[in-house]
């Protein structure tokens, strides 16, 4: 897995788990989306998963993109 986390706008963060379509990433992306939603709740406006990535829109009044990025990187380092 190649993790890349980047802020793409004031309210969105792109999380990439790979560079090529890989069905093995689907469960990981699903678990990531579930974990983000459970951990941050109303701070997450929308989760938009794709084949190798998920775009996360945050409510910046409740969750900063930087905090989300830090959490994702921390979670990945403990897998």
Short mmCIF file of N, CA and C in Angstrom, two decimals:
data_model
loop_
_atom_site.label_atom_id
_atom_site.label_comp_id
_atom_site.label_asym_id
_atom_site.label_seq_id
_atom_site.Cartn_x
_atom_site.Cartn_y
_atom_site.Cartn_z
N UNK A 1 0.84 -1.18 0.00
CA UNK A 1 0.00 0.00 0.00
C UNK A 1 0.88 1.24 0.00
N UNK A 2 0.55 2.19 -0.87
CA UNK A 2 1.26 3.45 -0.96
C UNK A 2 0.33 4.55 -0.48
N UNK A 3 0.53 5.02 0.75
CA UNK A 3 -0.36 6.04 1.32
C UNK A 3 0.11 7.43 0.94
N UNK A 4 -0.82 8.22 0.45
CA UNK A 4 -0.55 9.63 0.16
C UNK A 4 -1.77 10.41 0.64
N UNK A 5 -1.55 11.39 1.49
CA UNK A 5 -2.63 12.20 2.05
C UNK A 5 -2.32 13.66 1.75
N UNK A 6 -3.25 14.32 1.06
CA UNK A 6 -3.00 15.73 0.73
C UNK A 6 -4.28 16.55 0.80
N UNK A 7 -4.13 17.76 1.26
CA UNK A 7 -5.25 18.69 1.28
C UNK A 7 -5.38 19.26 -0.13
N UNK A 8 -6.58 19.17 -0.71
CA UNK A 8 -6.77 19.62 -2.08
C UNK A 8 -7.60 20.90 -2.17
N UNK A 9 -8.23 21.30 -1.08
CA UNK A 9 -8.92 22.58 -1.01
C UNK A 9 -9.06 22.96 0.46
N UNK A 10 -9.75 24.04 0.73
CA UNK A 10 -9.93 24.48 2.11
C UNK A 10 -10.73 23.48 2.93
N UNK A 11 -11.54 22.67 2.25
CA UNK A 11 -12.44 21.77 2.96
C UNK A 11 -12.30 20.30 2.57
N UNK A 12 -11.35 19.96 1.72
CA UNK A 12 -11.24 18.58 1.28
C UNK A 12 -9.82 18.02 1.40
N UNK A 13 -9.79 16.73 1.69
CA UNK A 13 -8.54 15.98 1.79
C UNK A 13 -8.66 14.74 0.91
N UNK A 14 -7.65 14.49 0.09
CA UNK A 14 -7.60 13.29 -0.75
C UNK A 14 -6.66 12.29 -0.09
N UNK A 15 -7.17 11.08 0.09
CA UNK A 15 -6.38 9.99 0.68
C UNK A 15 -6.24 8.92 -0.40
N UNK A 16 -5.02 8.63 -0.79
CA UNK A 16 -4.75 7.61 -1.82
C UNK A 16 -4.05 6.43 -1.17
N UNK A 17 -4.56 5.24 -1.45
CA UNK A 17 -3.95 4.02 -0.92
C UNK A 17 -3.12 3.29 -1.96
N UNK A 18 -3.17 3.73 -3.18
CA UNK A 18 -2.40 3.09 -4.24
C UNK A 18 -2.43 3.91 -5.50
N UNK A 19 -1.70 3.45 -6.51
CA UNK A 19 -1.60 4.17 -7.77
C UNK A 19 -2.33 3.47 -8.92
N UNK A 20 -2.67 2.21 -8.71
CA UNK A 20 -3.37 1.46 -9.75
C UNK A 20 -4.59 0.78 -9.15
N UNK A 21 -5.58 0.55 -9.98
CA UNK A 21 -6.80 -0.11 -9.51
C UNK A 21 -6.45 -1.50 -9.01
N UNK A 22 -6.87 -1.77 -7.78
CA UNK A 22 -6.58 -3.05 -7.14
C UNK A 22 -7.77 -3.40 -6.25
N UNK A 23 -8.46 -4.46 -6.58
CA UNK A 23 -9.64 -4.85 -5.80
C UNK A 23 -9.31 -5.15 -4.34
N UNK A 24 -8.06 -5.46 -4.07
CA UNK A 24 -7.64 -5.71 -2.69
C UNK A 24 -7.73 -4.45 -1.83
N UNK A 25 -7.76 -3.29 -2.47
CA UNK A 25 -7.86 -2.03 -1.72
C UNK A 25 -9.28 -1.72 -1.28
N UNK A 26 -10.26 -2.34 -1.90
CA UNK A 26 -11.66 -2.04 -1.61
C UNK A 26 -11.99 -2.22 -0.12
N UNK A 27 -11.64 -3.35 0.49
CA UNK A 27 -11.94 -3.49 1.93
C UNK A 27 -11.19 -2.46 2.79
N UNK A 28 -9.97 -2.13 2.39
CA UNK A 28 -9.19 -1.14 3.14
C UNK A 28 -9.83 0.24 3.03
N UNK A 29 -10.27 0.60 1.83
CA UNK A 29 -10.94 1.89 1.65
C UNK A 29 -12.25 1.94 2.42
N UNK A 30 -12.97 0.84 2.41
CA UNK A 30 -14.24 0.77 3.14
C UNK A 30 -14.00 0.94 4.64
N UNK A 31 -13.00 0.24 5.16
CA UNK A 31 -12.67 0.35 6.58
C UNK A 31 -12.19 1.75 6.94
N UNK A 32 -11.42 2.36 6.04
CA UNK A 32 -10.95 3.72 6.26
C UNK A 32 -12.12 4.70 6.34
N UNK A 33 -13.06 4.58 5.40
CA UNK A 33 -14.23 5.46 5.39
C UNK A 33 -15.04 5.28 6.68
N UNK A 34 -15.24 4.05 7.08
CA UNK A 34 -15.99 3.77 8.30
C UNK A 34 -15.28 4.35 9.53
N UNK A 35 -13.98 4.18 9.58
CA UNK A 35 -13.20 4.70 10.70
C UNK A 35 -13.25 6.21 10.78
N UNK A 36 -13.12 6.87 9.63
CA UNK A 36 -13.18 8.33 9.59
C UNK A 36 -14.55 8.81 10.07
N UNK A 37 -15.60 8.20 9.55
CA UNK A 37 -16.96 8.61 9.93
C UNK A 37 -17.20 8.39 11.42
N UNK A 38 -16.78 7.26 11.95
CA UNK A 38 -16.99 6.97 13.37
C UNK A 38 -16.17 7.89 14.26
N UNK A 39 -14.93 8.16 13.87
CA UNK A 39 -14.05 8.96 14.72
C UNK A 39 -14.40 10.45 14.69
N UNK A 40 -14.78 10.95 13.52
CA UNK A 40 -14.99 12.40 13.39
C UNK A 40 -16.45 12.82 13.29
N UNK A 41 -17.36 11.88 13.10
CA UNK A 41 -18.79 12.18 13.13
C UNK A 41 -19.21 13.36 12.27
N UNK A 42 -19.81 14.36 12.91
CA UNK A 42 -20.35 15.52 12.17
C UNK A 42 -19.27 16.40 11.56
N UNK A 43 -18.02 16.15 11.90
CA UNK A 43 -16.93 16.89 11.27
C UNK A 43 -16.73 16.51 9.81
N UNK A 44 -17.31 15.38 9.43
CA UNK A 44 -17.22 14.89 8.05
C UNK A 44 -18.52 15.23 7.33
N UNK A 45 -18.41 15.99 6.25
CA UNK A 45 -19.57 16.36 5.45
C UNK A 45 -19.89 15.25 4.46
N UNK A 46 -18.84 14.75 3.79
CA UNK A 46 -19.04 13.72 2.77
C UNK A 46 -17.78 12.92 2.56
N UNK A 47 -17.96 11.63 2.30
CA UNK A 47 -16.88 10.72 1.93
C UNK A 47 -17.16 10.23 0.52
N UNK A 48 -16.20 10.39 -0.37
CA UNK A 48 -16.39 9.98 -1.76
C UNK A 48 -15.30 8.98 -2.13
N UNK A 49 -15.59 7.68 -1.97
CA UNK A 49 -14.58 6.67 -2.30
C UNK A 49 -14.50 6.41 -3.80
N UNK A 50 -13.32 6.01 -4.23
CA UNK A 50 -13.07 5.59 -5.61
C UNK A 50 -12.26 4.29 -5.54
N UNK A 51 -11.68 3.87 -6.64
CA UNK A 51 -10.96 2.60 -6.68
C UNK A 51 -9.72 2.57 -5.79
N UNK A 52 -8.99 3.67 -5.74
CA UNK A 52 -7.74 3.69 -4.97
C UNK A 52 -7.69 4.83 -3.96
N UNK A 53 -8.76 5.59 -3.85
CA UNK A 53 -8.71 6.78 -3.01
C UNK A 53 -10.07 7.09 -2.40
N UNK A 54 -10.02 8.04 -1.48
CA UNK A 54 -11.27 8.59 -0.93
C UNK A 54 -11.05 10.09 -0.75
N UNK A 55 -12.03 10.85 -1.21
CA UNK A 55 -12.03 12.29 -1.02
C UNK A 55 -12.92 12.58 0.17
N UNK A 56 -12.40 13.32 1.14
CA UNK A 56 -13.14 13.61 2.35
C UNK A 56 -13.39 15.11 2.42
N UNK A 57 -14.66 15.48 2.49
CA UNK A 57 -15.02 16.88 2.70
C UNK A 57 -15.32 17.05 4.17
N UNK A 58 -14.70 18.06 4.78
CA UNK A 58 -14.87 18.28 6.22
C UNK A 58 -15.61 19.59 6.49
N UNK A 59 -16.25 19.64 7.65
CA UNK A 59 -16.83 20.87 8.16
C UNK A 59 -15.71 21.52 8.96
N UNK A 60 -15.11 22.57 8.42
CA UNK A 60 -13.92 23.15 9.04
C UNK A 60 -14.21 23.79 10.40
N UNK A 61 -15.46 23.98 10.73
CA UNK A 61 -15.80 24.48 12.06
C UNK A 61 -15.63 23.39 13.12
N UNK A 62 -15.70 22.13 12.67
CA UNK A 62 -15.60 21.01 13.59
C UNK A 62 -14.34 20.17 13.42
N UNK A 63 -13.76 20.21 12.23
CA UNK A 63 -12.60 19.36 11.93
C UNK A 63 -11.70 20.05 10.91
N UNK A 64 -10.46 20.22 11.27
CA UNK A 64 -9.52 20.82 10.32
C UNK A 64 -8.98 19.74 9.39
N UNK A 65 -8.71 20.10 8.14
CA UNK A 65 -8.10 19.13 7.23
C UNK A 65 -6.77 18.59 7.78
N UNK A 66 -6.02 19.43 8.46
CA UNK A 66 -4.73 18.99 9.01
C UNK A 66 -4.93 17.92 10.08
N UNK A 67 -5.94 18.08 10.91
CA UNK A 67 -6.22 17.07 11.94
C UNK A 67 -6.60 15.74 11.30
N UNK A 68 -7.41 15.79 10.25
CA UNK A 68 -7.77 14.56 9.54
C UNK A 68 -6.53 13.90 8.94
N UNK A 69 -5.68 14.69 8.29
CA UNK A 69 -4.47 14.15 7.70
C UNK A 69 -3.60 13.46 8.75
N UNK A 70 -3.42 14.12 9.88
CA UNK A 70 -2.60 13.56 10.96
C UNK A 70 -3.18 12.25 11.47
N UNK A 71 -4.50 12.18 11.63
CA UNK A 71 -5.16 10.97 12.11
C UNK A 71 -4.97 9.82 11.12
N UNK A 72 -5.15 10.09 9.84
CA UNK A 72 -5.02 9.05 8.81
C UNK A 72 -3.60 8.50 8.80
N UNK A 73 -2.62 9.37 8.83
CA UNK A 73 -1.22 8.93 8.83
C UNK A 73 -0.91 8.12 10.09
N UNK A 74 -1.43 8.55 11.22
CA UNK A 74 -1.23 7.83 12.48
C UNK A 74 -1.86 6.43 12.41
N UNK A 75 -3.08 6.35 11.90
CA UNK A 75 -3.75 5.06 11.78
C UNK A 75 -2.98 4.12 10.85
N UNK A 76 -2.48 4.65 9.75
CA UNK A 76 -1.75 3.82 8.79
C UNK A 76 -0.44 3.30 9.40
N UNK A 77 0.17 4.08 10.25
CA UNK A 77 1.44 3.64 10.84
C UNK A 77 1.24 2.55 11.89
N UNK A 78 0.00 2.33 12.32
CA UNK A 78 -0.28 1.32 13.33
C UNK A 78 -0.97 0.08 12.74
N UNK A 79 -0.96 -0.04 11.43
CA UNK A 79 -1.58 -1.20 10.77
C UNK A 79 -0.57 -2.29 10.51
#
